[in-house]
């Protein structure tokens, strides 16, 4: 059973000419009983992904 699923998720911060795309086209499925480790350099979208999964932030599209 899929507990969390992201399909083509995009998250953009800012407005107008000063925008920053934190996520672009993220696809992720976490099944019951699975463990997940998000790893990557600073600014790669790890915290943004977890904030969206925890409903602490909203996605722009997807």
mmCIF file of N, CA and C in Angstrom:
data_model
loop_
_atom_site.group_PDB
_atom_site.id
_atom_site.type_symbol
_atom_site.label_atom_id
_atom_site.label_comp_id
_atom_site.label_asym_id
_atom_site.label_seq_id
_atom_site.Cartn_x
_atom_site.Cartn_y
_atom_site.Cartn_z
ATOM 1 N N UNK A 1 0.842 -1.179 0.000
ATOM 2 C CA UNK A 1 0.000 0.000 0.000
ATOM 3 C C UNK A 1 0.889 1.245 0.000
ATOM 4 N N UNK A 2 0.594 2.171 -0.881
ATOM 5 C CA UNK A 2 1.351 3.416 -0.971
ATOM 6 C C UNK A 2 0.873 4.395 0.100
ATOM 7 N N UNK A 3 1.808 4.852 0.948
ATOM 8 C CA UNK A 3 1.471 5.794 2.013
ATOM 9 C C UNK A 3 1.631 7.241 1.568
ATOM 10 N N UNK A 4 2.702 7.519 0.832
ATOM 11 C CA UNK A 4 2.970 8.867 0.326
ATOM 12 C C UNK A 4 3.345 8.744 -1.140
ATOM 13 N N UNK A 5 2.727 9.558 -1.982
ATOM 14 C CA UNK A 5 3.049 9.518 -3.406
ATOM 15 C C UNK A 5 3.092 10.935 -3.963
ATOM 16 N N UNK A 6 4.182 11.248 -4.625
ATOM 17 C CA UNK A 6 4.340 12.514 -5.335
ATOM 18 C C UNK A 6 4.410 12.194 -6.822
ATOM 19 N N UNK A 7 3.659 12.928 -7.631
ATOM 20 C CA UNK A 7 3.698 12.756 -9.084
ATOM 21 C C UNK A 7 3.969 14.106 -9.732
ATOM 22 N N UNK A 8 5.143 14.223 -10.329
ATOM 23 C CA UNK A 8 5.535 15.425 -11.070
ATOM 24 C C UNK A 8 5.367 16.701 -10.232
ATOM 25 N N UNK A 9 5.842 16.655 -8.991
ATOM 26 C CA UNK A 9 5.686 17.773 -8.053
ATOM 27 C C UNK A 9 6.696 18.879 -8.344
ATOM 28 N N UNK A 10 6.205 20.099 -8.350
ATOM 29 C CA UNK A 10 7.035 21.288 -8.501
ATOM 30 C C UNK A 10 6.726 22.238 -7.354
ATOM 31 N N UNK A 11 7.768 22.847 -6.805
ATOM 32 C CA UNK A 11 7.606 23.870 -5.769
ATOM 33 C C UNK A 11 8.474 25.051 -6.133
ATOM 34 N N UNK A 12 7.844 26.219 -6.261
ATOM 35 C CA UNK A 12 8.545 27.452 -6.587
ATOM 36 C C UNK A 12 8.264 28.475 -5.499
ATOM 37 N N UNK A 13 9.314 29.143 -5.040
ATOM 38 C CA UNK A 13 9.194 30.211 -4.046
ATOM 39 C C UNK A 13 9.399 31.549 -4.734
ATOM 40 N N UNK A 14 8.768 32.589 -4.196
ATOM 41 C CA UNK A 14 8.936 33.929 -4.734
ATOM 42 C C UNK A 14 7.866 34.266 -5.755
ATOM 43 N N UNK A 15 8.048 35.423 -6.404
ATOM 44 C CA UNK A 15 7.090 35.881 -7.407
ATOM 45 C C UNK A 15 7.796 36.774 -8.414
ATOM 46 N N UNK A 16 7.211 36.851 -9.586
ATOM 47 C CA UNK A 16 7.754 37.718 -10.631
ATOM 48 C C UNK A 16 9.133 37.286 -11.089
ATOM 49 N N UNK A 17 10.059 38.256 -11.133
ATOM 50 C CA UNK A 17 11.416 37.977 -11.601
ATOM 51 C C UNK A 17 12.289 37.309 -10.548
ATOM 52 N N UNK A 18 11.862 37.326 -9.300
ATOM 53 C CA UNK A 18 12.683 36.743 -8.230
ATOM 54 C C UNK A 18 12.054 35.447 -7.714
ATOM 55 N N UNK A 19 12.149 34.388 -8.521
ATOM 56 C CA UNK A 19 11.628 33.083 -8.123
ATOM 57 C C UNK A 19 12.765 32.083 -7.994
ATOM 58 N N UNK A 20 12.527 31.080 -7.161
ATOM 59 C CA UNK A 20 13.478 29.993 -6.973
ATOM 60 C C UNK A 20 12.712 28.682 -7.036
ATOM 61 N N UNK A 21 13.096 27.800 -7.942
ATOM 62 C CA UNK A 21 12.432 26.508 -8.069
ATOM 63 C C UNK A 21 13.155 25.500 -7.183
ATOM 64 N N UNK A 22 12.507 25.107 -6.089
ATOM 65 C CA UNK A 22 13.099 24.167 -5.141
ATOM 66 C C UNK A 22 12.927 22.724 -5.601
ATOM 67 N N UNK A 23 11.821 22.425 -6.268
ATOM 68 C CA UNK A 23 11.560 21.081 -6.788
ATOM 69 C C UNK A 23 11.031 21.192 -8.207
ATOM 70 N N UNK A 24 11.438 20.261 -9.055
ATOM 71 C CA UNK A 24 10.949 20.239 -10.436
ATOM 72 C C UNK A 24 10.755 18.791 -10.868
ATOM 73 N N UNK A 25 9.511 18.388 -11.076
ATOM 74 C CA UNK A 25 9.211 17.064 -11.599
ATOM 75 C C UNK A 25 9.533 15.919 -10.655
ATOM 76 N N UNK A 26 9.346 16.120 -9.356
ATOM 77 C CA UNK A 26 9.651 15.075 -8.370
ATOM 78 C C UNK A 26 8.606 13.972 -8.419
ATOM 79 N N UNK A 27 9.061 12.732 -8.578
ATOM 80 C CA UNK A 27 8.211 11.553 -8.510
ATOM 81 C C UNK A 27 8.748 10.658 -7.406
ATOM 82 N N UNK A 28 7.862 10.266 -6.485
ATOM 83 C CA UNK A 28 8.281 9.487 -5.326
ATOM 84 C C UNK A 28 7.092 8.701 -4.805
ATOM 85 N N UNK A 29 7.305 7.429 -4.486
ATOM 86 C CA UNK A 29 6.271 6.605 -3.853
ATOM 87 C C UNK A 29 6.903 5.888 -2.672
ATOM 88 N N UNK A 30 6.287 6.033 -1.501
ATOM 89 C CA UNK A 30 6.762 5.370 -0.293
ATOM 90 C C UNK A 30 5.694 4.368 0.120
ATOM 91 N N UNK A 31 6.077 3.112 0.149
ATOM 92 C CA UNK A 31 5.151 2.032 0.473
ATOM 93 C C UNK A 31 5.161 1.733 1.967
ATOM 94 N N UNK A 32 4.106 1.105 2.443
ATOM 95 C CA UNK A 32 3.998 0.685 3.837
ATOM 96 C C UNK A 32 5.183 -0.208 4.201
ATOM 97 N N UNK A 33 5.862 0.111 5.298
ATOM 98 C CA UNK A 33 6.994 -0.681 5.771
ATOM 99 C C UNK A 33 8.341 -0.267 5.210
ATOM 100 N N UNK A 34 8.370 0.660 4.270
ATOM 101 C CA UNK A 34 9.635 1.120 3.692
ATOM 102 C C UNK A 34 10.262 2.211 4.549
ATOM 103 N N UNK A 35 11.583 2.305 4.472
ATOM 104 C CA UNK A 35 12.340 3.382 5.096
ATOM 105 C C UNK A 35 12.904 4.250 3.987
ATOM 106 N N UNK A 36 13.041 5.532 4.256
ATOM 107 C CA UNK A 36 13.523 6.466 3.244
ATOM 108 C C UNK A 36 14.581 7.370 3.847
ATOM 109 N N UNK A 37 15.651 7.575 3.116
ATOM 110 C CA UNK A 37 16.686 8.539 3.495
ATOM 111 C C UNK A 37 16.847 9.512 2.335
ATOM 112 N N UNK A 38 16.654 10.788 2.607
ATOM 113 C CA UNK A 38 16.868 11.822 1.595
ATOM 114 C C UNK A 38 18.254 12.400 1.799
ATOM 115 N N UNK A 39 19.071 12.308 0.772
ATOM 116 C CA UNK A 39 20.442 12.810 0.853
ATOM 117 C C UNK A 39 20.720 13.684 -0.358
ATOM 118 N N UNK A 40 21.515 14.714 -0.156
ATOM 119 C CA UNK A 40 21.892 15.582 -1.256
ATOM 120 C C UNK A 40 22.539 16.840 -0.732
ATOM 121 N N UNK A 41 23.103 17.619 -1.631
ATOM 122 C CA UNK A 41 23.776 18.855 -1.217
ATOM 123 C C UNK A 41 22.780 19.914 -0.746
ATOM 124 N N UNK A 42 23.294 20.941 -0.127
ATOM 125 C CA UNK A 42 22.485 22.066 0.329
ATOM 126 C C UNK A 42 21.727 22.669 -0.849
ATOM 127 N N UNK A 43 20.444 22.907 -0.648
ATOM 128 C CA UNK A 43 19.636 23.516 -1.700
ATOM 129 C C UNK A 43 19.048 22.548 -2.698
ATOM 130 N N UNK A 44 19.146 21.238 -2.438
ATOM 131 C CA UNK A 44 18.661 20.259 -3.411
ATOM 132 C C UNK A 44 17.189 19.886 -3.229
ATOM 133 N N UNK A 45 16.523 20.420 -2.194
ATOM 134 C CA UNK A 45 15.089 20.189 -2.035
ATOM 135 C C UNK A 45 14.706 19.170 -0.974
ATOM 136 N N UNK A 46 15.646 18.740 -0.154
ATOM 137 C CA UNK A 46 15.352 17.735 0.883
ATOM 138 C C UNK A 46 14.317 18.242 1.882
ATOM 139 N N UNK A 47 14.561 19.396 2.460
ATOM 140 C CA UNK A 47 13.637 19.952 3.458
ATOM 141 C C UNK A 47 12.299 20.312 2.826
ATOM 142 N N UNK A 48 12.322 20.834 1.633
ATOM 143 C CA UNK A 48 11.083 21.166 0.934
ATOM 144 C C UNK A 48 10.240 19.919 0.719
ATOM 145 N N UNK A 49 10.867 18.829 0.303
ATOM 146 C CA UNK A 49 10.159 17.564 0.097
ATOM 147 C C UNK A 49 9.506 17.090 1.387
ATOM 148 N N UNK A 50 10.255 17.107 2.478
ATOM 149 C CA UNK A 50 9.714 16.648 3.758
ATOM 150 C C UNK A 50 8.623 17.591 4.272
ATOM 151 N N UNK A 51 8.782 18.888 4.068
ATOM 152 C CA UNK A 51 7.752 19.841 4.497
ATOM 153 C C UNK A 51 6.443 19.640 3.738
ATOM 154 N N UNK A 52 6.520 19.342 2.460
ATOM 155 C CA UNK A 52 5.310 19.066 1.680
ATOM 156 C C UNK A 52 4.689 17.748 2.136
ATOM 157 N N UNK A 53 5.501 16.725 2.365
ATOM 158 C CA UNK A 53 4.986 15.428 2.816
ATOM 159 C C UNK A 53 4.289 15.546 4.170
ATOM 160 N N UNK A 54 4.782 16.430 5.032
ATOM 161 C CA UNK A 54 4.206 16.619 6.369
ATOM 162 C C UNK A 54 3.096 17.676 6.381
ATOM 163 N N UNK A 55 2.714 18.187 5.209
ATOM 164 C CA UNK A 55 1.677 19.220 5.071
ATOM 165 C C UNK A 55 2.046 20.523 5.781
ATOM 166 N N UNK A 56 3.342 20.799 5.892
ATOM 167 C CA UNK A 56 3.803 22.064 6.451
ATOM 168 C C UNK A 56 3.991 23.118 5.369
ATOM 169 N N UNK A 57 3.984 22.679 4.119
ATOM 170 C CA UNK A 57 4.127 23.571 2.969
ATOM 171 C C UNK A 57 3.240 23.029 1.856
ATOM 172 N N UNK A 58 2.914 23.862 0.897
ATOM 173 C CA UNK A 58 2.083 23.435 -0.226
ATOM 174 C C UNK A 58 2.930 23.359 -1.487
ATOM 175 N N UNK A 59 2.508 22.524 -2.411
ATOM 176 C CA UNK A 59 3.230 22.415 -3.675
ATOM 177 C C UNK A 59 2.685 23.424 -4.667
ATOM 178 N N UNK A 60 3.494 23.763 -5.658
ATOM 179 C CA UNK A 60 3.069 24.695 -6.694
ATOM 180 C C UNK A 60 2.255 23.967 -7.755
ATOM 181 N N UNK A 61 2.698 22.767 -8.121
ATOM 182 C CA UNK A 61 1.949 21.935 -9.063
ATOM 183 C C UNK A 61 2.326 20.481 -8.849
ATOM 184 N N UNK A 62 1.480 19.603 -9.371
ATOM 185 C CA UNK A 62 1.726 18.161 -9.249
ATOM 186 C C UNK A 62 0.635 17.471 -8.494
#
